[in-house]
PDB file of C-alpha atoms in Angstrom:
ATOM      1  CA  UNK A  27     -13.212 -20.523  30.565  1.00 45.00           C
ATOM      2  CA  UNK A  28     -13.279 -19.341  27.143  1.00 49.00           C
ATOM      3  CA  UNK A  29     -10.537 -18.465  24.818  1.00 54.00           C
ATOM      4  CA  UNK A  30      -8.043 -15.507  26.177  1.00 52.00           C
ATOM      5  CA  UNK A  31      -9.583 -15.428  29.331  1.00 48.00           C
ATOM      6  CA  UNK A  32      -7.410 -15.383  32.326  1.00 48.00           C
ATOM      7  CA  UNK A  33      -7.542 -17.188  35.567  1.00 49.00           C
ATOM      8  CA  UNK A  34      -8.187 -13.459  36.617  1.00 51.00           C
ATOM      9  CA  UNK A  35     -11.450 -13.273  34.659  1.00 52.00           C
ATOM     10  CA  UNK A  36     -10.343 -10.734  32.221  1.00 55.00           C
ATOM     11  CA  UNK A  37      -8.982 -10.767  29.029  1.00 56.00           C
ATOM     12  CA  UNK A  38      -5.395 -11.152  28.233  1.00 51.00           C
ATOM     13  CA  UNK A  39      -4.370  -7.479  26.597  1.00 51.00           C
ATOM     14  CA  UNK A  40      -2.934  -9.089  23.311  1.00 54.00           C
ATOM     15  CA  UNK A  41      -5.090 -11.691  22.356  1.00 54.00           C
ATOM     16  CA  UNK A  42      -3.814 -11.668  18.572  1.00 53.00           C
ATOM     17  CA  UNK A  43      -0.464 -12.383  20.200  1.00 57.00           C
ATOM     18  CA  UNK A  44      -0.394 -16.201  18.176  1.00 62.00           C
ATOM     19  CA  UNK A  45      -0.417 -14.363  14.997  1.00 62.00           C
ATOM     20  CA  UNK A  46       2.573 -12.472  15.815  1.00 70.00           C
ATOM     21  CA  UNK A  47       4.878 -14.681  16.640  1.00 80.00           C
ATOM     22  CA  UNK A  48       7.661 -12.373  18.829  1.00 84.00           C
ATOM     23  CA  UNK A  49      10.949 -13.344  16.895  1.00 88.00           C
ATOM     24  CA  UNK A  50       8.579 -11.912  13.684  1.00 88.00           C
ATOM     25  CA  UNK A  51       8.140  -8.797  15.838  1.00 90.00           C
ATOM     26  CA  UNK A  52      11.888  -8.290  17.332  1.00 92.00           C
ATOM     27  CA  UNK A  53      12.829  -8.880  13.371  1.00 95.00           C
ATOM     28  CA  UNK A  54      11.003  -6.087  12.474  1.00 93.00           C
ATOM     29  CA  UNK A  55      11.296  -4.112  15.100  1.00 94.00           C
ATOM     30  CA  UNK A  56      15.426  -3.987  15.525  1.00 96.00           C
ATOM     31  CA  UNK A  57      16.624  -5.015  12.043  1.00 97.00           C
ATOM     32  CA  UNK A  58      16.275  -1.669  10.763  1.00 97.00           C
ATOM     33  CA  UNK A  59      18.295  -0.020  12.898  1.00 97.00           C
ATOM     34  CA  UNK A  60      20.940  -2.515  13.415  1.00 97.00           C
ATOM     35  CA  UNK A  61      21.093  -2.772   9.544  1.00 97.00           C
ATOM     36  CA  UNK A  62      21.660   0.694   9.936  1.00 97.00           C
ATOM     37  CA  UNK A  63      24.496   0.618  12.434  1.00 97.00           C
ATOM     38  CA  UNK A  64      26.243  -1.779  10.853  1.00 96.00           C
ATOM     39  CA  UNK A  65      26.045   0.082   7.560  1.00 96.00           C
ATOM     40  CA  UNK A  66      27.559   3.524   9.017  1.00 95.00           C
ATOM     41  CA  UNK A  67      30.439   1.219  10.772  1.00 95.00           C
ATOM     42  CA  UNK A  68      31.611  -0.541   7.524  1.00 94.00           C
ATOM     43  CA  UNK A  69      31.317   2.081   4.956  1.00 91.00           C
ATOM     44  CA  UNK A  70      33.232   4.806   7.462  1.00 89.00           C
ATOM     45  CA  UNK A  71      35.908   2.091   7.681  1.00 88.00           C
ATOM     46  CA  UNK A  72      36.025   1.801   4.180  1.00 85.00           C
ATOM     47  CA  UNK A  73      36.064   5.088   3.411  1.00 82.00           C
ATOM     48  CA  UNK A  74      38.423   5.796   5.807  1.00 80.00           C
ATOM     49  CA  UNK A  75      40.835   3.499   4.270  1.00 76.00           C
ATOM     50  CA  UNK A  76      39.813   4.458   1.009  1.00 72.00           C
ATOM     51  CA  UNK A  77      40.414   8.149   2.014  1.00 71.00           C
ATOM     52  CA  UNK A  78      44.325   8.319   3.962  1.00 70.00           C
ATOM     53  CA  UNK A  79      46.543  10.954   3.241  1.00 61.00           C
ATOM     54  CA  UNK A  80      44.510  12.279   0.464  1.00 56.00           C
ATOM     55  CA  UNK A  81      46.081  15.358   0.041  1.00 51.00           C
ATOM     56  CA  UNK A  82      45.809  16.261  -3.279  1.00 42.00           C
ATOM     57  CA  UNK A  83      42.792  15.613  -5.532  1.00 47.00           C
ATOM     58  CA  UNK A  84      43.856  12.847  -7.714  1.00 51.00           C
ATOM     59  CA  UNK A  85      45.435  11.416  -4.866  1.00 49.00           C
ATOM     60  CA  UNK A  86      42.395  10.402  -3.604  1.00 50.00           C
ATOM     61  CA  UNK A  87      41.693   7.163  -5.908  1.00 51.00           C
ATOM     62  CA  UNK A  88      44.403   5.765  -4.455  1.00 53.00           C
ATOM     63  CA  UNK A  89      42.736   3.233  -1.462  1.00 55.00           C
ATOM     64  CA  UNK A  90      41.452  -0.234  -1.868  1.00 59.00           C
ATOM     65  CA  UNK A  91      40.114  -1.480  -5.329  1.00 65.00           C
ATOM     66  CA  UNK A  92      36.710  -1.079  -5.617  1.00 78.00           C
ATOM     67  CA  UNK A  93      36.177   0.695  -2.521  1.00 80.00           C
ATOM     68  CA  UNK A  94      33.260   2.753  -3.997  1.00 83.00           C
ATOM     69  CA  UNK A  95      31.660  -0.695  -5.276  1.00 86.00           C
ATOM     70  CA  UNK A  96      32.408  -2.271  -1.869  1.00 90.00           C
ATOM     71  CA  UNK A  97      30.535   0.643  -0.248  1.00 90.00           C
ATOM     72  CA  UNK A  98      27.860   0.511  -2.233  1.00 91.00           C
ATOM     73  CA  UNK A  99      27.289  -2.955  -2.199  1.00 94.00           C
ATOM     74  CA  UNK A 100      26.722  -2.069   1.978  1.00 95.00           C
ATOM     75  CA  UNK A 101      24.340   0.462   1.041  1.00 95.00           C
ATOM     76  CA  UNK A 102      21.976  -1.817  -0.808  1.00 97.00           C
ATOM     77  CA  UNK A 103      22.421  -4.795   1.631  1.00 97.00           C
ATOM     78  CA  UNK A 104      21.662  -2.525   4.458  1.00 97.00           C
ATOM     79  CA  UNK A 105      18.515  -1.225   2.593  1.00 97.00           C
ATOM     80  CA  UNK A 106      17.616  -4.557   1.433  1.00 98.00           C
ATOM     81  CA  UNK A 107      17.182  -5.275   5.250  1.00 98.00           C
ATOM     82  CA  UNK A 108      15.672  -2.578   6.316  1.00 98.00           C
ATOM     83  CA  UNK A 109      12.726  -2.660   3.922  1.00 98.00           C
ATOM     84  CA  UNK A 110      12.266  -6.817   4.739  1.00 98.00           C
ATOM     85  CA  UNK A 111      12.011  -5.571   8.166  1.00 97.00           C
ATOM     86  CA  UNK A 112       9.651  -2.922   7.332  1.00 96.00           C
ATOM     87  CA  UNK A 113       7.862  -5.457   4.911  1.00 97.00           C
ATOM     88  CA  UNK A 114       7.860  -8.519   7.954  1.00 95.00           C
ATOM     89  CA  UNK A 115       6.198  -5.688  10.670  1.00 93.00           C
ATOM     90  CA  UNK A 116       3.610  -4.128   8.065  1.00 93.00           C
ATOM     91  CA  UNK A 117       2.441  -7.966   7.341  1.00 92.00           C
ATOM     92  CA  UNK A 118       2.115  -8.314  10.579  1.00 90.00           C
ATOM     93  CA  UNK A 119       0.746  -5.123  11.571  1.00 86.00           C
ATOM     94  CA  UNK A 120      -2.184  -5.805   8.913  1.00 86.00           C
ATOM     95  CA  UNK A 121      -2.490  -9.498  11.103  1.00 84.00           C
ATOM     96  CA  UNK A 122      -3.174  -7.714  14.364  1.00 81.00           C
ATOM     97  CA  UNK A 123      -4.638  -4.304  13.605  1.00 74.00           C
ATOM     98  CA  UNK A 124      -7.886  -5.337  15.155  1.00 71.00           C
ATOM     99  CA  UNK A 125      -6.570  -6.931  17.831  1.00 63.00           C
ATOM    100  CA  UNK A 126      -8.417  -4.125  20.158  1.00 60.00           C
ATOM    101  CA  UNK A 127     -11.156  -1.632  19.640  1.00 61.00           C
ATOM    102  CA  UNK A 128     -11.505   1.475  21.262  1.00 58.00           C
ATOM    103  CA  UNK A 129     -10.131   5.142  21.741  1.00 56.00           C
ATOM    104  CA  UNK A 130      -6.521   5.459  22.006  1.00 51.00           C
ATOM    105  CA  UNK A 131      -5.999   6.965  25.460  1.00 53.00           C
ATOM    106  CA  UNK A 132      -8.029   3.418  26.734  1.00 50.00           C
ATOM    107  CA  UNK A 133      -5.704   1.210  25.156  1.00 47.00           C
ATOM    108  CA  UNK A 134      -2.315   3.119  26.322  1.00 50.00           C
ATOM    109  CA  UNK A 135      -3.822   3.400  29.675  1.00 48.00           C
ATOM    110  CA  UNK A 136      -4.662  -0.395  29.924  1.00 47.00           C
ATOM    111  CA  UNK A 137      -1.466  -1.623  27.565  1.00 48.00           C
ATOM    112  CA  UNK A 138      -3.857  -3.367  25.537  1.00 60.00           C
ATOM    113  CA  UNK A 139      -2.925  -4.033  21.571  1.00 70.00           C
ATOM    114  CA  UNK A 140       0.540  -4.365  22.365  1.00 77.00           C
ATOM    115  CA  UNK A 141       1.793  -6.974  19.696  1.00 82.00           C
ATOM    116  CA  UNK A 142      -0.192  -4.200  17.217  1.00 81.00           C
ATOM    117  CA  UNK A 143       1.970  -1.742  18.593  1.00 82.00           C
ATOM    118  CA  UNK A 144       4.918  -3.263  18.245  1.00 86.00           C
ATOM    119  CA  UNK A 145       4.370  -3.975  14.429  1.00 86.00           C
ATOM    120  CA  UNK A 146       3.376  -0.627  14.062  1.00 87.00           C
ATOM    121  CA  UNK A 147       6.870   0.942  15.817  1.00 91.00           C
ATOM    122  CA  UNK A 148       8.352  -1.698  13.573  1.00 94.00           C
ATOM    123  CA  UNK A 149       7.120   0.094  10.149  1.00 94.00           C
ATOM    124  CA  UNK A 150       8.011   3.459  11.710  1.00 94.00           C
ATOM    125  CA  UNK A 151      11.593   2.389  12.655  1.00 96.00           C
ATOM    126  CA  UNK A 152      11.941   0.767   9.353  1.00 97.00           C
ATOM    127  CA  UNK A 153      10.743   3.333   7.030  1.00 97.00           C
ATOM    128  CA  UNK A 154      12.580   6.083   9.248  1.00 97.00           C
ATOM    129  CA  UNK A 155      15.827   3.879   9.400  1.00 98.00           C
ATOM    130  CA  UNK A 156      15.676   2.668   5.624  1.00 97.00           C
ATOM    131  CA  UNK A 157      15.419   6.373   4.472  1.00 98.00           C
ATOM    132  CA  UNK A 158      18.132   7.371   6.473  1.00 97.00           C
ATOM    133  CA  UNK A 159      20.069   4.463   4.794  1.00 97.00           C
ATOM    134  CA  UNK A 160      18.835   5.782   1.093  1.00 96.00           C
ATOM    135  CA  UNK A 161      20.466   9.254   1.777  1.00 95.00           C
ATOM    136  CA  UNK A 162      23.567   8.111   2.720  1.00 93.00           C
ATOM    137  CA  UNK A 163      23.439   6.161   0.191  1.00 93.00           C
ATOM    138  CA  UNK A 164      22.964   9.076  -2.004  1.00 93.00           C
ATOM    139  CA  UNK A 165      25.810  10.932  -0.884  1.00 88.00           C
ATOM    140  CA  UNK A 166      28.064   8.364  -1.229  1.00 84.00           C
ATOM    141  CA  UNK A 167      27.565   8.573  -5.244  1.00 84.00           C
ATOM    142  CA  UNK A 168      26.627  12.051  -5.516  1.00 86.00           C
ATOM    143  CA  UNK A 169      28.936  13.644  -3.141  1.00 78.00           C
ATOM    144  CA  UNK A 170      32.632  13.713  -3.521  1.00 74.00           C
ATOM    145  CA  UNK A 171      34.806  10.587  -2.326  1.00 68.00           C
ATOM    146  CA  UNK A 172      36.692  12.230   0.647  1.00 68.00           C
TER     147      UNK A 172
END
């Protein structure tokens, strides 16, 4: 029997799946989004707190120390993720793009290439999730505190 053979006869439909290794894939896959999560959860509790009973204008200055900094220092951790995770799925997207030739439609229909598939979603996700990240970002020093 000969190397990604089955006891079936065929081929198994990810036969780069050694160069992949799945906790690689899951990494890049999820990170993004969780990083993203996570970022929206802490910086609207910070700016929440950051943000009570503002009523006038230079009340507004008046919540934690450093709450700006603190918020910021979310944005680029959470963007720091995000573009590892889109860096760990492109490496291995590059490691498994040949993993199967053919037309599209053939390979979705027989769920062959999946480990290149999942490395791909995994750049989409993180370039998609890291540039949602970057905005935010954006507003929170552009746009006004509360």
């Amino acid at each position: 029997m000969h190397q990604g053979a089955t006891i079936s006869g065929s081929a198994h439909p990810a036969p780069h799946r050694e160069k992949a290794p799945l906790s690689a894939l899951a990494f890049g896959l999820l990170s993004a989004p969780i990083a993203w999560v996570l970022h929206l959860l802490i910086n609207y509790s910070i700016a929440g707190q950051r943000c009570i009973g503002a009523v006038a204008r230079e009340d507004i200055l008046r919540g934690p120390p450093g709450a700006l900094a603190m918020i910021l220092l979310v944005d680029i951790a959470s963007l720091a993720l995000a573009v590892s995770a889109g860096y760990v799925a492109f490496v291995l997207w590059k490691k498994t793009k040949d993993e199967k030739v053919g037309e599209a439609r053939a390979l979705v229909h027989a769920g062959e290439g999946r480990t290149r598939f999942m490395a791909m979603c995994g750049v989409l996700t993180s370039t998609l999730f890291g540039f949602a990240i970057a905005v935010d970002a954006l507003g929170s020093i552009v746009g006004p505190p509360c």
